[in-house]
Amino acid sequence: MRCIKCRGKAVIDLRRHNAAFCREHFVEFFQGQVRRAIEQFRMFGPDDRILVAVSGGKDSLVLWEVLLHLGYRADALYIDLGIGDYSAASTEKVRRFHQQRAAPLGADLHVVSLKAAYGFDVDEARDRVRRPPCSACGLSKRYIFNKVAVDRGYDVVATGHNLDDEAAVLLGNVLRWNMSYLARQWPVLPGGRGFVRKVKPLVRLTERETAAYAVLTGVDYIVEECPHAVGATSHVYKDLLNRLEQQSPGSKHQFLFQFYQQGRSQLKVEERPDLRSCRYCGQPTPGDVCAFCRMTALLLDQLEQPGGGAAMDSSPAGAQRSTPGAPVSQAGPAAAPEAEPASEAGAVN
Amino acid sequence: MRIFMRIPQPREWRFEGRRSVRSILEELNINPETVIVICGDTLLTPDDVVEGDVEVEIRPAISGGSGR
């Protein structure tokens, strides 16, 4: 198989583009697709300060690498979620990437330990309350990414969501005909009213392409999957879409981008409800207390009870049982994340 | 040749003679859209032929969970 650009030995075939590339031209193709997504969806400009949400996985580290290569002002935030050996290994990958590839380009790494900042971790959330670990994890990440971005003056948060992620989400929303979610699905979530803009610059690239880019450019990522993601519904959707892709190359791209170009415009985006500031942390929320502070208070309440966890009080009043405004070490619901540049923060925990 | 996977569980196969990557993936019932095939510091395409004592990693590229 030959590179369509130079006729040299190809290292990857992209059937959806009816193309194959050598290492050099695949890297060029990949970076071009990221640049095209940024421009196509007007994600950010050269002067914007970008906070990349990194996990230690291939997508987020590759995204950080490419944004820096393209000359953007991209720092990163890593959240230590406390998922046993997986988090320890992820932390190591992120720190090494920062030291070897990002810091030399002037980029900072911020690290927040969920346990140190808020008094619980994802494993404890799983063990102590009847909340799916991915739910607690997702809520925590969305909250902390936004809070750190706002507090530190970033213009935009960039995540490593890719074509497979977005096509799988679209399939899930179509299967349920979830019209409000469908109307909001777009590679840019606008900011304002306390929310920082969120963007997905890898939306034109598949997970396979991102993995290939990582290997070919020497990005050392955590290959192992999060133990809590095993059996996730998103895997089922991705498997279905990849079976379709195998039979009909380009199907995933067509499914997602035709939705962007034709389907979504037929849907009405519902106005966000009126937002106010969370009583404890000041983050935007439609209620009196934001979802993250409610979850934090419930978790800390459970963790304080020996052997607790059998019952879960889902009422917002649960938040009132913990001390509002408690310092980080006491892990009250209003505790602020301790996000420090990695070069200053030392150990995560 | 030795063919191996590290995830989702460590697995290993031995093949004799000359084999194309495509035929190996077909025999192992692996969708090529979901993996990259690594040999040393480079990648193999489906028409590449492997033989001898080479070691080839088939690495799944699909991940999931709560979002990144």
Coordinates of C-alpha atoms in Angstrom, one line a residue:
Chain A
M1 CA 0.0 0.0 0.0
R2 CA 1.4 3.4 -1.0
C3 CA 1.0 6.9 0.3
I4 CA -1.3 8.9 -1.9
K5 CA 0.9 11.9 -1.5
C6 CA 4.5 10.6 -2.1
R7 CA 4.0 7.0 -3.1
G8 CA 6.2 5.9 -0.2
K9 CA 5.4 3.0 2.0
A10 CA 2.0 3.6 3.7
V11 CA 1.6 3.1 7.4
I12 CA -2.1 3.6 7.6
D13 CA -5.1 3.1 5.3
L14 CA -8.1 5.4 5.7
R15 CA -10.9 3.7 3.7
R16 CA -13.4 6.4 4.5
H17 CA -11.1 8.8 2.6
N18 CA -10.1 6.2 0.0
A19 CA -6.5 7.1 1.0
A20 CA -3.4 5.7 2.6
F21 CA -0.5 7.8 4.0
C22 CA 3.1 7.4 5.0
R23 CA 4.1 8.6 8.5
E24 CA 4.9 12.2 7.4
H25 CA 1.8 12.7 5.3
F26 CA -0.5 11.1 7.9
V27 CA 0.8 13.5 10.5
E28 CA 0.2 16.4 8.1
F29 CA -3.3 15.0 7.3
F30 CA -4.2 14.7 10.9
Q31 CA -3.1 18.2 11.9
G32 CA -4.9 19.5 8.9
Q33 CA -8.1 17.9 10.0
V34 CA -7.8 19.5 13.5
R35 CA -7.1 22.9 11.9
R36 CA -10.1 22.4 9.6
A37 CA -12.4 21.6 12.5
I38 CA -11.2 24.6 14.5
E39 CA -12.0 26.9 11.5
Q40 CA -15.1 25.2 10.3
F41 CA -16.8 25.5 13.7
R42 CA -15.1 28.7 14.8
M43 CA -13.9 27.1 18.0
F44 CA -11.2 29.7 19.0
G45 CA -8.6 32.1 17.6
P46 CA -4.9 32.4 17.9
D47 CA -5.1 34.8 20.9
D48 CA -7.5 32.7 23.0
R49 CA -6.2 30.9 26.1
I50 CA -7.1 27.2 25.8
L51 CA -7.4 24.8 28.7
V52 CA -7.2 21.2 27.4
A53 CA -8.9 18.6 29.5
V54 CA -6.3 15.8 29.7
S55 CA -6.8 12.3 31.1
G56 CA -3.7 10.4 30.1
G57 CA -5.5 8.8 27.2
K58 CA -4.6 9.0 23.6
D59 CA -7.2 11.5 22.5
S60 CA -6.6 14.3 25.1
L61 CA -2.8 14.0 24.9
V62 CA -2.8 14.0 21.1
L63 CA -5.1 17.0 21.2
W64 CA -2.8 18.9 23.5
E65 CA 0.2 18.0 21.3
V66 CA -1.4 19.1 18.1
L67 CA -2.7 22.4 19.5
L68 CA 0.7 23.2 20.7
H69 CA 2.2 22.2 17.4
L70 CA -0.3 24.5 15.6
G71 CA 0.9 27.4 17.8
Y72 CA -2.1 27.8 20.1
R73 CA -1.8 28.9 23.7
A74 CA -2.8 25.6 25.2
D75 CA -2.4 24.7 28.9
A76 CA -3.9 21.5 30.3
L77 CA -5.9 20.4 33.4
Y78 CA -5.7 16.9 34.8
I79 CA -8.1 15.6 37.4
D80 CA -6.9 12.8 39.6
L81 CA -10.2 10.9 40.1
G82 CA -8.8 8.4 42.5
I83 CA -9.6 5.3 40.4
G84 CA -7.0 3.0 42.0
D85 CA -4.1 1.9 39.8
Y86 CA -5.7 3.4 36.7
S87 CA -5.5 6.9 38.1
A88 CA -1.9 6.4 39.3
A89 CA -0.9 5.3 35.9
S90 CA -2.8 8.1 34.2
T91 CA -1.2 10.7 36.4
E92 CA 2.3 9.4 35.5
K93 CA 1.5 9.5 31.8
V94 CA 0.2 13.1 32.0
R95 CA 3.1 14.3 34.1
R96 CA 5.7 12.7 31.8
F97 CA 4.0 14.2 28.7
H98 CA 4.0 17.6 30.2
Q99 CA 7.7 17.4 31.2
Q100 CA 8.9 16.0 28.0
R101 CA 6.7 17.6 25.3
A102 CA 4.5 20.4 26.6
A103 CA 6.7 22.3 29.2
P104 CA 9.5 22.9 26.6
L105 CA 6.9 24.8 24.6
G106 CA 5.9 26.9 27.5
A107 CA 2.6 25.1 28.4
D108 CA 1.5 24.7 32.0
L109 CA -0.2 21.6 33.5
H110 CA -2.8 22.1 36.3
V111 CA -3.6 19.2 38.5
V112 CA -6.6 18.8 40.8
S113 CA -7.0 15.8 43.1
L114 CA -10.7 15.1 43.6
K115 CA -9.9 13.6 47.0
A116 CA -7.7 16.4 48.2
A117 CA -9.9 19.2 46.9
Y118 CA -13.3 17.8 47.7
G119 CA -12.9 15.0 50.2
F120 CA -14.0 12.0 48.1
D121 CA -12.9 10.1 45.0
V122 CA -14.7 8.2 42.3
D123 CA -14.1 4.8 43.9
E124 CA -15.7 6.1 47.1
A125 CA -18.6 7.5 45.2
R126 CA -19.1 4.0 43.8
D127 CA -18.8 2.2 47.1
R128 CA -20.7 4.6 49.4
V129 CA -23.7 5.8 47.4
R130 CA -25.9 4.3 44.8
R131 CA -24.5 6.5 42.1
P132 CA -23.0 5.0 38.9
P133 CA -19.2 5.8 38.9
C134 CA -19.4 7.3 35.4
S135 CA -22.1 9.6 36.6
A136 CA -20.1 10.9 39.6
C137 CA -17.0 11.1 37.4
G138 CA -18.7 13.0 34.5
L139 CA -20.3 15.5 36.9
S140 CA -17.0 16.1 38.7
K141 CA -15.1 16.6 35.5
R142 CA -17.6 19.0 34.0
Y143 CA -17.7 21.0 37.2
I144 CA -14.0 21.2 37.8
F145 CA -13.0 21.9 34.2
N146 CA -15.4 24.9 34.1
K147 CA -14.5 26.2 37.6
V148 CA -10.7 26.1 36.9
A149 CA -11.2 27.7 33.5
V150 CA -13.3 30.5 34.9
D151 CA -11.1 31.1 37.9
R152 CA -7.9 31.1 35.9
G153 CA -9.2 33.2 33.0
Y154 CA -9.2 30.7 30.1
D155 CA -11.3 31.5 27.1
V156 CA -12.2 27.9 26.2
V157 CA -12.0 24.3 27.4
A158 CA -11.0 21.8 24.7
T159 CA -11.8 18.1 25.1
G160 CA -10.6 15.0 23.2
H161 CA -14.0 13.9 22.0
N162 CA -13.7 12.5 18.5
L163 CA -15.8 11.4 15.6
D164 CA -16.5 8.0 17.2
D165 CA -17.6 9.6 20.5
E166 CA -19.9 12.1 18.8
A167 CA -21.4 9.6 16.4
A168 CA -22.1 7.2 19.3
V169 CA -23.8 10.0 21.3
L170 CA -25.8 10.9 18.2
L171 CA -26.9 7.3 17.8
G172 CA -27.9 7.1 21.5
N173 CA -29.9 10.3 21.2
V174 CA -31.6 9.2 18.0
L175 CA -32.5 5.8 19.5
R176 CA -34.3 7.7 22.3
W177 CA -35.4 10.6 20.1
N178 CA -34.1 12.9 22.7
M179 CA -34.9 16.1 21.0
S180 CA -33.4 18.5 23.5
Y181 CA -30.1 16.7 23.5
L182 CA -30.1 16.4 19.7
A183 CA -30.7 20.1 19.4
R184 CA -27.7 20.9 21.5
Q185 CA -25.3 18.4 19.9
W186 CA -22.6 20.4 18.2
P187 CA -18.8 20.6 18.5
V188 CA -19.0 23.9 20.2
L189 CA -20.9 24.5 23.4
P190 CA -21.2 28.3 23.7
G191 CA -20.1 30.0 26.9
G192 CA -21.6 32.8 28.9
R193 CA -23.5 33.2 32.2
G194 CA -20.7 31.5 34.2
F195 CA -19.9 28.8 31.6
V196 CA -16.7 28.7 29.6
R197 CA -17.0 27.7 25.9
K198 CA -16.3 24.0 25.3
V199 CA -14.9 22.7 22.0
K200 CA -14.1 19.4 20.4
P201 CA -11.3 19.9 17.9
L202 CA -10.9 16.1 17.1
V203 CA -14.5 15.8 15.8
R204 CA -13.3 15.1 12.3
L205 CA -11.0 12.3 13.3
T206 CA -11.7 8.7 14.4
E207 CA -10.3 7.0 17.5
R208 CA -8.3 4.7 15.3
E209 CA -6.7 7.7 13.6
T210 CA -5.9 9.3 17.0
A211 CA -4.3 6.1 18.2
A212 CA -2.3 5.9 15.0
Y213 CA -1.1 9.5 15.4
A214 CA -0.1 8.8 19.0
V215 CA 2.0 5.7 18.1
L216 CA 3.6 7.3 15.0
T217 CA 4.6 10.5 16.9
G218 CA 5.7 8.8 20.1
V219 CA 2.9 10.1 22.4
D220 CA 3.0 7.7 25.3
Y221 CA -0.6 7.3 26.5
I222 CA -2.4 5.0 28.9
V223 CA -3.6 2.1 26.8
E224 CA -5.7 0.4 29.5
E225 CA -9.3 1.4 29.6
C226 CA -10.9 2.9 32.8
P227 CA -12.1 -0.1 34.8
H228 CA -15.5 1.6 35.3
A229 CA -16.0 2.0 31.5
V230 CA -16.1 -1.7 30.9
G231 CA -19.5 -2.6 29.5
A232 CA -20.4 1.1 28.9
T233 CA -23.3 1.6 26.6
S234 CA -21.1 3.9 24.5
H235 CA -19.0 0.8 23.6
V236 CA -22.1 -0.9 22.2
Y237 CA -23.0 2.0 20.0
K238 CA -19.4 2.4 18.8
D239 CA -19.3 -1.3 18.0
L240 CA -22.5 -1.1 16.0
L241 CA -21.2 2.0 14.1
N242 CA -17.8 0.3 13.4
R243 CA -19.5 -2.7 12.0
L244 CA -21.4 -0.4 9.6
E245 CA -18.1 1.4 8.8
Q246 CA -16.5 -1.8 7.9
Q247 CA -19.2 -2.6 5.4
S248 CA -19.6 1.0 4.2
P249 CA -16.6 3.2 4.8
G250 CA -17.5 6.8 5.6
S251 CA -20.8 5.9 7.3
K252 CA -19.8 7.4 10.7
H253 CA -18.7 10.7 9.1
Q254 CA -21.8 10.9 7.0
F255 CA -24.1 10.1 10.0
L256 CA -22.6 12.8 12.1
F257 CA -21.8 15.5 9.7
Q258 CA -25.0 15.2 7.7
F259 CA -26.7 15.7 11.0
Y260 CA -24.7 18.8 11.7
Q261 CA -25.4 20.2 8.2
Q262 CA -29.0 19.2 7.8
G263 CA -30.6 17.5 10.7
R264 CA -29.7 19.8 13.6
S265 CA -31.0 22.9 11.8
Q266 CA -34.5 21.5 11.9
L267 CA -34.4 21.4 15.7
K268 CA -35.1 24.2 18.1
V269 CA -32.5 24.8 20.8
E270 CA -34.4 25.3 24.0
E271 CA -33.3 28.4 26.0
R272 CA -31.3 27.6 29.1
P273 CA -33.3 28.0 32.2
D274 CA -32.6 31.1 34.3
L275 CA -29.4 30.5 36.1
R276 CA -28.2 31.8 39.5
S277 CA -25.1 31.3 41.5
C278 CA -24.8 28.2 43.6
R279 CA -25.2 29.1 47.3
Y280 CA -22.0 27.2 48.2
C281 CA -19.6 27.5 45.3
G282 CA -20.9 30.3 43.1
Q283 CA -21.0 28.2 39.9
P284 CA -24.0 28.7 37.7
T285 CA -27.0 26.5 38.5
P286 CA -30.8 26.6 37.8
G287 CA -31.5 25.8 41.4
D288 CA -30.3 27.0 44.8
V289 CA -27.4 24.5 45.0
C290 CA -25.5 23.1 42.0
A291 CA -25.5 19.4 41.2
F292 CA -21.9 19.0 42.2
C293 CA -22.3 20.5 45.6
R294 CA -25.4 18.4 46.2
M295 CA -23.5 15.3 45.3
T296 CA -20.5 16.3 47.3
A297 CA -22.6 16.9 50.4
L298 CA -24.3 13.6 50.1
L299 CA -21.1 11.7 49.6
L300 CA -19.4 13.4 52.6
D301 CA -22.4 12.7 54.7
Q302 CA -22.2 9.0 53.8
L303 CA -18.4 8.9 54.3
E304 CA -18.8 10.3 57.8
Q305 CA -21.1 7.4 58.8
P306 CA -19.2 4.2 59.6
G307 CA -20.4 1.5 57.1
G308 CA -22.7 4.1 55.5
G309 CA -23.8 4.0 52.0
A310 CA -26.9 1.8 52.1
A311 CA -29.3 4.7 51.7
M312 CA -28.9 7.8 49.6
D313 CA -30.8 11.0 50.2
S314 CA -31.4 12.6 46.9
S315 CA -32.9 15.7 48.2
P316 CA -30.9 19.0 47.9
A317 CA -31.3 19.4 51.6
G318 CA -28.6 16.8 51.9
A319 CA -26.2 19.6 51.0
Q320 CA -27.1 21.5 54.1
R321 CA -25.8 18.8 56.4
S322 CA -22.2 19.6 55.5
T323 CA -20.5 22.8 56.3
P324 CA -20.9 25.3 53.6
G325 CA -17.7 27.1 52.7
A326 CA -15.5 24.6 54.5
P327 CA -11.8 24.8 53.6
V328 CA -10.5 22.2 51.2
S329 CA -9.0 20.0 53.9
Q330 CA -12.5 19.7 55.4
A331 CA -14.0 19.1 52.0
G332 CA -17.2 21.1 52.3
P333 CA -19.4 21.5 49.3
A334 CA -18.1 24.9 48.5
A335 CA -14.4 23.9 48.6
A336 CA -12.4 25.3 45.8
P337 CA -10.2 23.1 43.7
E338 CA -6.5 23.3 44.3
A339 CA -5.3 23.6 40.8
E340 CA -1.7 24.5 40.7
P341 CA 0.8 24.3 37.8
A342 CA 2.4 20.9 38.0
S343 CA 5.8 22.5 38.2
E344 CA 4.7 24.1 41.5
A345 CA 2.3 21.6 43.0
G346 CA 4.5 18.6 43.4
A347 CA 2.8 15.4 44.2
V348 CA -0.9 15.1 43.3
N349 CA -2.1 13.8 46.5
Chain B
M1 CA 5.4 -14.8 14.4
R2 CA 4.0 -13.7 17.7
I3 CA 0.7 -11.7 17.7
F4 CA -0.5 -10.3 20.9
M5 CA -3.0 -7.9 22.6
R6 CA -2.6 -6.2 25.9
I7 CA -6.2 -5.1 26.3
P8 CA -9.0 -5.8 27.1
Q9 CA -7.1 -8.9 28.4
P10 CA -3.6 -10.1 27.5
R11 CA -3.8 -12.6 24.7
E12 CA -1.3 -14.1 22.4
W13 CA -1.2 -16.2 19.2
R14 CA 1.5 -17.8 17.1
F15 CA 1.3 -18.0 13.4
E16 CA 3.6 -19.9 11.0
G17 CA 4.7 -18.9 7.5
R18 CA 3.9 -15.7 5.7
R19 CA 0.6 -14.0 6.6
S20 CA -1.0 -10.7 5.6
V21 CA -2.3 -8.5 8.4
R22 CA -5.7 -8.7 6.8
S23 CA -5.8 -12.5 7.0
I24 CA -4.7 -12.4 10.6
L25 CA -7.4 -10.0 11.6
E26 CA -10.0 -12.0 9.7
E27 CA -8.9 -15.2 11.4
L28 CA -9.1 -13.5 14.8
N29 CA -12.5 -12.0 13.9
I30 CA -11.3 -8.5 14.6
N31 CA -12.8 -5.5 12.9
P32 CA -9.9 -3.6 11.3
E33 CA -11.8 -0.3 11.9
T34 CA -11.4 -0.8 15.7
V35 CA -7.7 -1.5 16.0
I36 CA -4.2 -0.4 15.0
V37 CA -1.6 -3.0 14.2
I38 CA 1.9 -2.1 15.6
C39 CA 5.2 -3.5 14.7
G40 CA 8.1 -1.8 16.4
D41 CA 7.6 1.9 16.2
T42 CA 5.5 1.8 13.1
L43 CA 2.1 0.6 11.9
L44 CA 1.1 -2.1 9.5
T45 CA -1.6 -1.8 6.8
P46 CA -3.9 -4.7 5.9
D47 CA -1.8 -5.7 2.9
D48 CA 1.5 -5.9 4.8
V49 CA 2.9 -9.4 5.1
V50 CA 4.6 -10.6 8.3
E51 CA 6.8 -13.6 8.7
G52 CA 9.6 -15.0 10.8
D53 CA 10.2 -13.9 14.4
V54 CA 8.5 -10.6 14.3
E55 CA 6.2 -9.5 17.1
V56 CA 3.0 -7.6 16.3
E57 CA 0.7 -5.9 18.7
I58 CA -3.0 -5.5 17.8
R59 CA -4.2 -2.6 19.9
P60 CA -7.8 -1.7 20.3
A61 CA -8.5 2.0 19.6
I62 CA -11.9 2.3 21.1
S63 CA -12.5 3.8 24.5
G64 CA -15.6 4.9 26.4
G65 CA -17.0 6.1 29.7
S66 CA -18.2 9.4 31.0
G67 CA -16.4 11.5 28.5
R68 CA -13.0 13.1 28.6

